[in-house]
PDB file of C-alpha atoms in Angstrom:
ATOM      1  CA  GLU A 267      -0.443   5.858 -61.952  1.00 76.00           C
ATOM      2  CA  PRO A 268      -1.064   4.663 -65.511  1.00 80.00           C
ATOM      3  CA  GLU A 269      -3.384   1.697 -65.782  1.00 89.00           C
ATOM      4  CA  VAL A 270      -5.005  -0.572 -68.322  1.00 93.00           C
ATOM      5  CA  THR A 271      -8.735  -0.059 -68.647  1.00 94.00           C
ATOM      6  CA  GLN A 272     -11.361  -2.359 -70.121  1.00 96.00           C
ATOM      7  CA  THR A 273     -14.956  -1.834 -71.180  1.00 96.00           C
ATOM      8  CA  PRO A 274     -17.547  -3.015 -70.584  1.00 96.00           C
ATOM      9  CA  SER A 275     -17.059  -4.618 -67.187  1.00 94.00           C
ATOM     10  CA  HIS A 276     -19.827  -7.085 -67.953  1.00 96.00           C
ATOM     11  CA  GLN A 277     -21.270  -8.089 -71.330  1.00 97.00           C
ATOM     12  CA  VAL A 278     -24.256 -10.351 -71.771  1.00 97.00           C
ATOM     13  CA  THR A 279     -24.994 -11.630 -75.264  1.00 97.00           C
ATOM     14  CA  GLN A 280     -26.988 -14.261 -77.070  1.00 97.00           C
ATOM     15  CA  MET A 281     -25.257 -17.247 -78.622  1.00 97.00           C
ATOM     16  CA  GLY A 282     -24.287 -16.522 -82.212  1.00 97.00           C
ATOM     17  CA  GLN A 283     -23.982 -12.776 -81.709  1.00 97.00           C
ATOM     18  CA  GLU A 284     -20.810 -10.793 -82.263  1.00 97.00           C
ATOM     19  CA  VAL A 285     -19.138  -9.063 -79.340  1.00 98.00           C
ATOM     20  CA  ILE A 286     -16.300  -6.585 -79.159  1.00 97.00           C
ATOM     21  CA  LEU A 287     -14.339  -6.235 -75.965  1.00 98.00           C
ATOM     22  CA  ARG A 288     -12.385  -3.051 -75.610  1.00 97.00           C
ATOM     23  CA  CYS A 289      -9.136  -2.267 -73.877  1.00 97.00           C
ATOM     24  CA  VAL A 290      -7.075   0.869 -73.515  1.00 97.00           C
ATOM     25  CA  PRO A 291      -3.480  -0.157 -72.774  1.00 95.00           C
ATOM     26  CA  ILE A 292      -0.971   2.037 -70.994  1.00 92.00           C
ATOM     27  CA  SER A 293      -0.068   4.769 -73.438  1.00 90.00           C
ATOM     28  CA  ASN A 294       3.634   4.132 -74.082  1.00 86.00           C
ATOM     29  CA  HIS A 295       3.367   0.353 -74.133  1.00 90.00           C
ATOM     30  CA  LEU A 296       4.139  -1.567 -77.293  1.00 90.00           C
ATOM     31  CA  TYR A 297       2.952  -5.133 -76.644  1.00 92.00           C
ATOM     32  CA  PHE A 298      -0.622  -6.160 -76.013  1.00 94.00           C
ATOM     33  CA  TYR A 299      -2.227  -9.372 -74.883  1.00 95.00           C
ATOM     34  CA  TRP A 300      -5.576 -10.991 -74.328  1.00 97.00           C
ATOM     35  CA  TYR A 301      -6.113 -13.740 -71.789  1.00 96.00           C
ATOM     36  CA  ARG A 302      -9.275 -15.442 -70.652  1.00 96.00           C
ATOM     37  CA  GLN A 303     -10.330 -17.177 -67.477  1.00 92.00           C
ATOM     38  CA  ILE A 304     -13.295 -19.497 -67.550  1.00 93.00           C
ATOM     39  CA  LEU A 305     -15.010 -19.541 -64.169  1.00 88.00           C
ATOM     40  CA  GLY A 306     -13.093 -21.742 -61.760  1.00 83.00           C
ATOM     41  CA  GLN A 307     -10.294 -22.453 -64.207  1.00 86.00           C
ATOM     42  CA  LYS A 308      -6.825 -21.144 -64.861  1.00 88.00           C
ATOM     43  CA  VAL A 309      -5.989 -18.068 -66.867  1.00 92.00           C
ATOM     44  CA  GLU A 310      -5.240 -18.936 -70.500  1.00 93.00           C
ATOM     45  CA  PHE A 311      -3.250 -17.014 -73.076  1.00 93.00           C
ATOM     46  CA  LEU A 312      -5.175 -16.078 -76.207  1.00 96.00           C
ATOM     47  CA  VAL A 313      -3.067 -13.758 -78.303  1.00 95.00           C
ATOM     48  CA  SER A 314      -0.235 -11.259 -78.320  1.00 93.00           C
ATOM     49  CA  PHE A 315      -0.016  -8.245 -80.601  1.00 94.00           C
ATOM     50  CA  TYR A 316       2.889  -6.034 -81.594  1.00 91.00           C
ATOM     51  CA  ASN A 317       3.524  -3.552 -84.364  1.00 89.00           C
ATOM     52  CA  ASN A 318      -0.037  -3.847 -85.619  1.00 91.00           C
ATOM     53  CA  GLU A 319       0.011  -7.573 -86.081  1.00 93.00           C
ATOM     54  CA  ILE A 320      -0.491 -10.752 -84.153  1.00 94.00           C
ATOM     55  CA  SER A 321       2.833 -12.028 -82.879  1.00 91.00           C
ATOM     56  CA  GLU A 322       1.580 -15.198 -81.266  1.00 90.00           C
ATOM     57  CA  LYS A 323      -1.727 -16.940 -80.670  1.00 92.00           C
ATOM     58  CA  SER A 324      -2.910 -20.011 -78.836  1.00 92.00           C
ATOM     59  CA  GLU A 325      -5.046 -22.891 -80.073  1.00 93.00           C
ATOM     60  CA  ILE A 326      -8.031 -21.215 -78.450  1.00 94.00           C
ATOM     61  CA  PHE A 327      -7.695 -18.220 -80.747  1.00 96.00           C
ATOM     62  CA  ASP A 328      -9.442 -19.679 -83.782  1.00 94.00           C
ATOM     63  CA  ASP A 329     -11.081 -17.979 -86.754  1.00 94.00           C
ATOM     64  CA  GLN A 330     -13.930 -16.731 -84.583  1.00 96.00           C
ATOM     65  CA  PHE A 331     -11.531 -14.387 -82.801  1.00 97.00           C
ATOM     66  CA  SER A 332      -9.807 -11.312 -84.094  1.00 97.00           C
ATOM     67  CA  VAL A 333      -7.892  -8.411 -82.588  1.00 97.00           C
ATOM     68  CA  GLU A 334      -7.377  -4.905 -83.763  1.00 95.00           C
ATOM     69  CA  ARG A 335      -5.772  -1.672 -82.710  1.00 93.00           C
ATOM     70  CA  PRO A 336      -8.014   0.645 -84.679  1.00 86.00           C
ATOM     71  CA  ASP A 337      -6.887   4.071 -83.534  1.00 86.00           C
ATOM     72  CA  GLY A 338      -3.552   3.851 -81.735  1.00 80.00           C
ATOM     73  CA  SER A 339      -5.101   3.770 -78.286  1.00 88.00           C
ATOM     74  CA  ASN A 340      -7.784   1.090 -78.194  1.00 93.00           C
ATOM     75  CA  PHE A 341      -7.044  -2.610 -78.472  1.00 96.00           C
ATOM     76  CA  THR A 342     -10.085  -4.741 -79.218  1.00 97.00           C
ATOM     77  CA  LEU A 343     -10.978  -8.408 -79.149  1.00 98.00           C
ATOM     78  CA  LYS A 344     -13.835  -9.459 -81.405  1.00 98.00           C
ATOM     79  CA  ILE A 345     -15.676 -12.728 -81.209  1.00 97.00           C
ATOM     80  CA  ARG A 346     -17.688 -13.137 -84.410  1.00 96.00           C
ATOM     81  CA  SER A 347     -20.247 -15.716 -83.399  1.00 95.00           C
ATOM     82  CA  THR A 348     -20.248 -16.368 -79.691  1.00 97.00           C
ATOM     83  CA  LYS A 349     -20.688 -19.830 -78.228  1.00 96.00           C
ATOM     84  CA  LEU A 350     -21.753 -20.813 -74.756  1.00 97.00           C
ATOM     85  CA  GLU A 351     -18.207 -21.910 -73.981  1.00 96.00           C
ATOM     86  CA  ASP A 352     -16.924 -18.397 -74.689  1.00 97.00           C
ATOM     87  CA  SER A 353     -18.403 -17.320 -71.368  1.00 97.00           C
ATOM     88  CA  ALA A 354     -15.403 -16.222 -69.334  1.00 97.00           C
ATOM     89  CA  MET A 355     -13.540 -13.285 -67.886  1.00 95.00           C
ATOM     90  CA  TYR A 356     -11.362 -11.686 -70.537  1.00 97.00           C
ATOM     91  CA  PHE A 357      -8.269  -9.814 -69.448  1.00 96.00           C
ATOM     92  CA  CYS A 358      -6.278  -7.379 -71.502  1.00 97.00           C
ATOM     93  CA  ALA A 359      -2.634  -6.725 -70.655  1.00 95.00           C
ATOM     94  CA  SER A 360       0.074  -4.468 -71.971  1.00 93.00           C
ATOM     95  CA  ARG A 361       3.843  -4.442 -71.714  1.00 90.00           C
ATOM     96  CA  ALA A 362       6.298  -1.650 -72.258  1.00 87.00           C
ATOM     97  CA  GLY A 363       8.857  -3.674 -74.144  1.00 76.00           C
ATOM     98  CA  THR A 364      11.628  -1.248 -73.393  1.00 64.00           C
ATOM     99  CA  SER A 365      14.957  -2.264 -71.962  1.00 57.00           C
ATOM    100  CA  GLY A 366      15.402  -2.733 -68.280  1.00 54.00           C
ATOM    101  CA  GLY A 367      13.813  -4.850 -65.602  1.00 53.00           C
ATOM    102  CA  ALA A 368      10.255  -3.864 -66.391  1.00 59.00           C
ATOM    103  CA  ARG A 369      10.378  -4.895 -70.021  1.00 66.00           C
ATOM    104  CA  ASN A 370       8.794  -8.252 -69.352  1.00 71.00           C
ATOM    105  CA  GLU A 371       6.134  -7.130 -66.874  1.00 82.00           C
ATOM    106  CA  GLN A 372       2.567  -7.209 -68.084  1.00 89.00           C
ATOM    107  CA  PHE A 373       0.012  -4.861 -66.606  1.00 90.00           C
ATOM    108  CA  PHE A 374      -3.525  -6.171 -66.495  1.00 92.00           C
ATOM    109  CA  GLY A 375      -6.869  -4.517 -66.846  1.00 92.00           C
ATOM    110  CA  PRO A 376      -9.772  -5.320 -64.514  1.00 91.00           C
ATOM    111  CA  GLY A 377     -11.337  -7.695 -67.031  1.00 94.00           C
ATOM    112  CA  THR A 378     -14.613  -8.006 -68.897  1.00 96.00           C
ATOM    113  CA  ARG A 379     -16.979 -10.715 -67.800  1.00 95.00           C
ATOM    114  CA  LEU A 380     -18.647 -12.159 -70.912  1.00 97.00           C
ATOM    115  CA  THR A 381     -21.805 -14.173 -70.430  1.00 97.00           C
ATOM    116  CA  VAL A 382     -23.193 -15.998 -73.450  1.00 97.00           C
ATOM    117  CA  LEU A 383     -26.791 -17.158 -73.120  1.00 96.00           C
TER     118      LEU A 383
ATOM    119  CA  ALA B 931       7.233 -26.042 -73.464  1.00 76.00           C
ATOM    120  CA  GLN B 932       6.598 -24.275 -70.232  1.00 83.00           C
ATOM    121  CA  SER B 933       4.169 -25.238 -67.499  1.00 89.00           C
ATOM    122  CA  VAL B 934       3.285 -24.278 -63.959  1.00 94.00           C
ATOM    123  CA  THR B 935       1.967 -26.460 -61.159  1.00 95.00           C
ATOM    124  CA  GLN B 936       0.462 -25.010 -58.027  1.00 96.00           C
ATOM    125  CA  LEU B 937       0.086 -27.519 -55.247  1.00 93.00           C
ATOM    126  CA  GLY B 938      -3.244 -27.181 -53.484  1.00 91.00           C
ATOM    127  CA  SER B 939      -6.280 -25.496 -54.972  1.00 93.00           C
ATOM    128  CA  HIS B 940      -7.197 -24.264 -51.490  1.00 95.00           C
ATOM    129  CA  VAL B 941      -4.937 -23.383 -48.570  1.00 97.00           C
ATOM    130  CA  SER B 942      -6.373 -22.453 -45.205  1.00 97.00           C
ATOM    131  CA  VAL B 943      -4.324 -20.738 -42.492  1.00 97.00           C
ATOM    132  CA  SER B 944      -5.141 -18.965 -39.271  1.00 97.00           C
ATOM    133  CA  GLU B 945      -4.712 -15.228 -38.996  1.00 97.00           C
ATOM    134  CA  GLY B 946      -1.148 -14.548 -37.879  1.00 97.00           C
ATOM    135  CA  ALA B 947       0.168 -17.870 -39.158  1.00 97.00           C
ATOM    136  CA  LEU B 948       2.740 -18.445 -41.880  1.00 97.00           C
ATOM    137  CA  VAL B 949       1.454 -18.488 -45.434  1.00 98.00           C
ATOM    138  CA  LEU B 950       3.142 -20.876 -47.871  1.00 98.00           C
ATOM    139  CA  LEU B 951       1.808 -21.243 -51.414  1.00 98.00           C
ATOM    140  CA  ARG B 952       3.692 -23.671 -53.608  1.00 97.00           C
ATOM    141  CA  CYS B 953       4.626 -23.227 -57.231  1.00 97.00           C
ATOM    142  CA  ASN B 954       6.750 -25.465 -59.420  1.00 96.00           C
ATOM    143  CA  TYR B 955       7.524 -24.754 -63.020  1.00 94.00           C
ATOM    144  CA  SER B 956       9.102 -26.322 -66.043  1.00 90.00           C
ATOM    145  CA  SER B 957      10.861 -24.270 -68.642  1.00 82.00           C
ATOM    146  CA  SER B 958      13.387 -24.938 -71.352  1.00 76.00           C
ATOM    147  CA  VAL B 959      14.693 -21.391 -71.148  1.00 74.00           C
ATOM    148  CA  PRO B 960      15.687 -19.318 -68.121  1.00 77.00           C
ATOM    149  CA  PRO B 961      12.306 -18.442 -66.696  1.00 83.00           C
ATOM    150  CA  TYR B 962      10.789 -15.229 -65.578  1.00 88.00           C
ATOM    151  CA  LEU B 963       8.458 -16.019 -62.700  1.00 92.00           C
ATOM    152  CA  PHE B 964       5.526 -14.085 -61.318  1.00 94.00           C
ATOM    153  CA  TRP B 965       2.943 -14.220 -58.606  1.00 96.00           C
ATOM    154  CA  TYR B 966      -0.358 -12.465 -59.156  1.00 95.00           C
ATOM    155  CA  VAL B 967      -3.213 -11.977 -56.721  1.00 95.00           C
ATOM    156  CA  GLN B 968      -6.875 -11.782 -57.632  1.00 91.00           C
ATOM    157  CA  TYR B 969      -9.359 -10.484 -55.103  1.00 89.00           C
ATOM    158  CA  PRO B 970     -13.003 -11.462 -55.585  1.00 83.00           C
ATOM    159  CA  ASN B 971     -14.508  -9.894 -58.697  1.00 75.00           C
ATOM    160  CA  GLN B 972     -11.330  -7.978 -59.435  1.00 80.00           C
ATOM    161  CA  GLY B 973      -8.495  -8.152 -61.926  1.00 82.00           C
ATOM    162  CA  LEU B 974      -4.986  -9.527 -61.621  1.00 89.00           C
ATOM    163  CA  GLN B 975      -2.476  -7.608 -59.554  1.00 89.00           C
ATOM    164  CA  LEU B 976       1.239  -8.318 -59.637  1.00 91.00           C
ATOM    165  CA  LEU B 977       2.568  -9.327 -56.223  1.00 95.00           C
ATOM    166  CA  LEU B 978       6.187  -9.898 -57.168  1.00 94.00           C
ATOM    167  CA  LYS B 979       8.434 -11.183 -59.898  1.00 92.00           C
ATOM    168  CA  TYR B 980      11.765 -12.823 -60.486  1.00 91.00           C
ATOM    169  CA  THR B 981      13.708 -12.013 -63.614  1.00 86.00           C
ATOM    170  CA  THR B 982      17.420 -12.145 -62.839  1.00 83.00           C
ATOM    171  CA  GLY B 983      19.686 -11.433 -59.914  1.00 86.00           C
ATOM    172  CA  ALA B 984      18.716 -12.002 -56.302  1.00 88.00           C
ATOM    173  CA  THR B 985      16.745 -15.193 -55.913  1.00 90.00           C
ATOM    174  CA  LEU B 986      14.749 -13.961 -52.934  1.00 95.00           C
ATOM    175  CA  VAL B 987      12.317 -11.346 -54.133  1.00 95.00           C
ATOM    176  CA  LYS B 988      10.080  -9.185 -52.033  1.00 96.00           C
ATOM    177  CA  GLY B 989       6.699  -7.983 -53.159  1.00 94.00           C
ATOM    178  CA  ILE B 990       3.782  -5.986 -51.963  1.00 93.00           C
ATOM    179  CA  ASN B 991       1.752  -6.666 -48.828  1.00 93.00           C
ATOM    180  CA  GLY B 992       4.644  -8.416 -47.068  1.00 96.00           C
ATOM    181  CA  PHE B 993       4.888 -11.337 -49.498  1.00 97.00           C
ATOM    182  CA  GLU B 994       8.144 -12.775 -50.744  1.00 97.00           C
ATOM    183  CA  ALA B 995       9.200 -15.673 -52.927  1.00 97.00           C
ATOM    184  CA  GLU B 996      12.416 -17.530 -53.526  1.00 95.00           C
ATOM    185  CA  PHE B 997      13.543 -18.834 -56.890  1.00 94.00           C
ATOM    186  CA  LYS B 998      15.205 -22.213 -56.472  1.00 94.00           C
ATOM    187  CA  LYS B 999      16.533 -23.396 -59.780  1.00 91.00           C
ATOM    188  CA  SER B1000      17.597 -26.814 -58.503  1.00 91.00           C
ATOM    189  CA  GLU B1001      14.064 -27.474 -57.283  1.00 93.00           C
ATOM    190  CA  THR B1002      12.344 -25.600 -60.143  1.00 93.00           C
ATOM    191  CA  SER B1003      10.273 -23.867 -57.504  1.00 95.00           C
ATOM    192  CA  PHE B1004       9.064 -20.372 -56.748  1.00 96.00           C
ATOM    193  CA  HIS B1005       7.086 -20.684 -53.538  1.00 97.00           C
ATOM    194  CA  LEU B1006       5.281 -17.682 -52.091  1.00 98.00           C
ATOM    195  CA  THR B1007       5.474 -16.929 -48.383  1.00 98.00           C
ATOM    196  CA  LYS B1008       4.293 -14.411 -45.855  1.00 98.00           C
ATOM    197  CA  PRO B1009       5.319 -14.637 -42.194  1.00 97.00           C
ATOM    198  CA  SER B1010       1.989 -13.595 -40.721  1.00 97.00           C
ATOM    199  CA  ALA B1011      -1.348 -13.889 -42.500  1.00 97.00           C
ATOM    200  CA  HIS B1012      -3.887 -11.122 -42.374  1.00 96.00           C
ATOM    201  CA  MET B1013      -7.600 -11.356 -43.092  1.00 96.00           C
ATOM    202  CA  SER B1014      -7.113  -9.062 -46.068  1.00 95.00           C
ATOM    203  CA  ASP B1015      -4.841 -11.656 -47.703  1.00 97.00           C
ATOM    204  CA  ALA B1016      -7.839 -13.842 -48.518  1.00 96.00           C
ATOM    205  CA  ALA B1017      -7.774 -14.063 -52.305  1.00 96.00           C
ATOM    206  CA  GLU B1018      -6.724 -16.309 -55.143  1.00 95.00           C
ATOM    207  CA  TYR B1019      -3.045 -16.445 -56.001  1.00 97.00           C
ATOM    208  CA  PHE B1020      -1.648 -17.358 -59.371  1.00 96.00           C
ATOM    209  CA  CYS B1021       1.890 -18.330 -60.230  1.00 96.00           C
ATOM    210  CA  ALA B1022       2.962 -17.700 -63.813  1.00 94.00           C
ATOM    211  CA  VAL B1023       6.038 -18.247 -65.928  1.00 91.00           C
ATOM    212  CA  SER B1024       7.034 -16.409 -69.035  1.00 85.00           C
ATOM    213  CA  GLY B1025       9.670 -17.173 -71.534  1.00 70.00           C
ATOM    214  CA  ASN B1026      11.949 -14.776 -73.219  1.00 67.00           C
ATOM    215  CA  MET B1027      11.646 -12.380 -76.092  1.00 65.00           C
ATOM    216  CA  ASP B1028      11.159 -15.212 -78.572  1.00 63.00           C
ATOM    217  CA  SER B1029       7.847 -16.069 -76.978  1.00 64.00           C
ATOM    218  CA  ASN B1030       6.828 -12.438 -76.573  1.00 69.00           C
ATOM    219  CA  TYR B1031       6.974 -13.028 -72.848  1.00 78.00           C
ATOM    220  CA  GLN B1032       3.529 -14.614 -72.919  1.00 84.00           C
ATOM    221  CA  LEU B1033       2.468 -15.851 -69.515  1.00 89.00           C
ATOM    222  CA  ILE B1034       1.720 -19.473 -68.757  1.00 90.00           C
ATOM    223  CA  TRP B1035      -0.393 -19.760 -65.635  1.00 93.00           C
ATOM    224  CA  GLY B1036      -0.852 -22.158 -62.804  1.00 95.00           C
ATOM    225  CA  ALA B1037      -4.343 -23.206 -61.801  1.00 93.00           C
ATOM    226  CA  GLY B1038      -4.387 -20.880 -58.830  1.00 95.00           C
ATOM    227  CA  THR B1039      -4.548 -21.353 -55.073  1.00 96.00           C
ATOM    228  CA  LYS B1040      -7.363 -19.905 -53.056  1.00 96.00           C
ATOM    229  CA  LEU B1041      -6.037 -18.644 -49.736  1.00 97.00           C
ATOM    230  CA  ILE B1042      -8.527 -18.810 -46.879  1.00 97.00           C
ATOM    231  CA  ILE B1043      -7.767 -16.993 -43.638  1.00 97.00           C
ATOM    232  CA  LYS B1044      -9.390 -18.283 -40.477  1.00 95.00           C
ATOM    233  CA  PRO B1045      -9.982 -15.763 -37.685  1.00 92.00           C
TER     234      PRO B1045
END
């Protein structure tokens, strides 16, 4: 069964460093998302991406964040200068976007736990 | 704007007892509603969803939920709890195409199963 994959599973970095979180969405999906979950808190929407551009972003997604689909398969989230409060689990999701009942279902990856020291 | 409220951050039931996890939402457009489960140190797995049609939806692992528009609720139930159901459960609402179907999440309910 197709699945969304994410690497690495755990990333430890020093404050101020850049990190890139990687996701491989399901191959025929057209819409991509990043969410984050700070420990003990709710899941929060960060950004959605379609047709090689950001379609929507939340207030959390400031200038320190960027997303890219560099090669048609990977979907990356970059944090330019990490802060302590960026420590969280980051989930990637993809959605087919085709017609039918499954068009609005997002499939999630296992997440990357980012720890900023 | 859309929002989701899950009543009870922790729910404890005995093995074999009824599970009831509450979810209320607000949405200015017809909502799509979801329940996800997260086992410790794992990702988010879809349990079930409501989009249109039948208001009682069945999901995996014996869970079901009923969409009640008049009560703006989408409570999750399971007739008989099993130890393996211990996990955190998240209710989420998404809008329509205009919002790219982004998910707005509840705070989650941790389900504890007592032997």
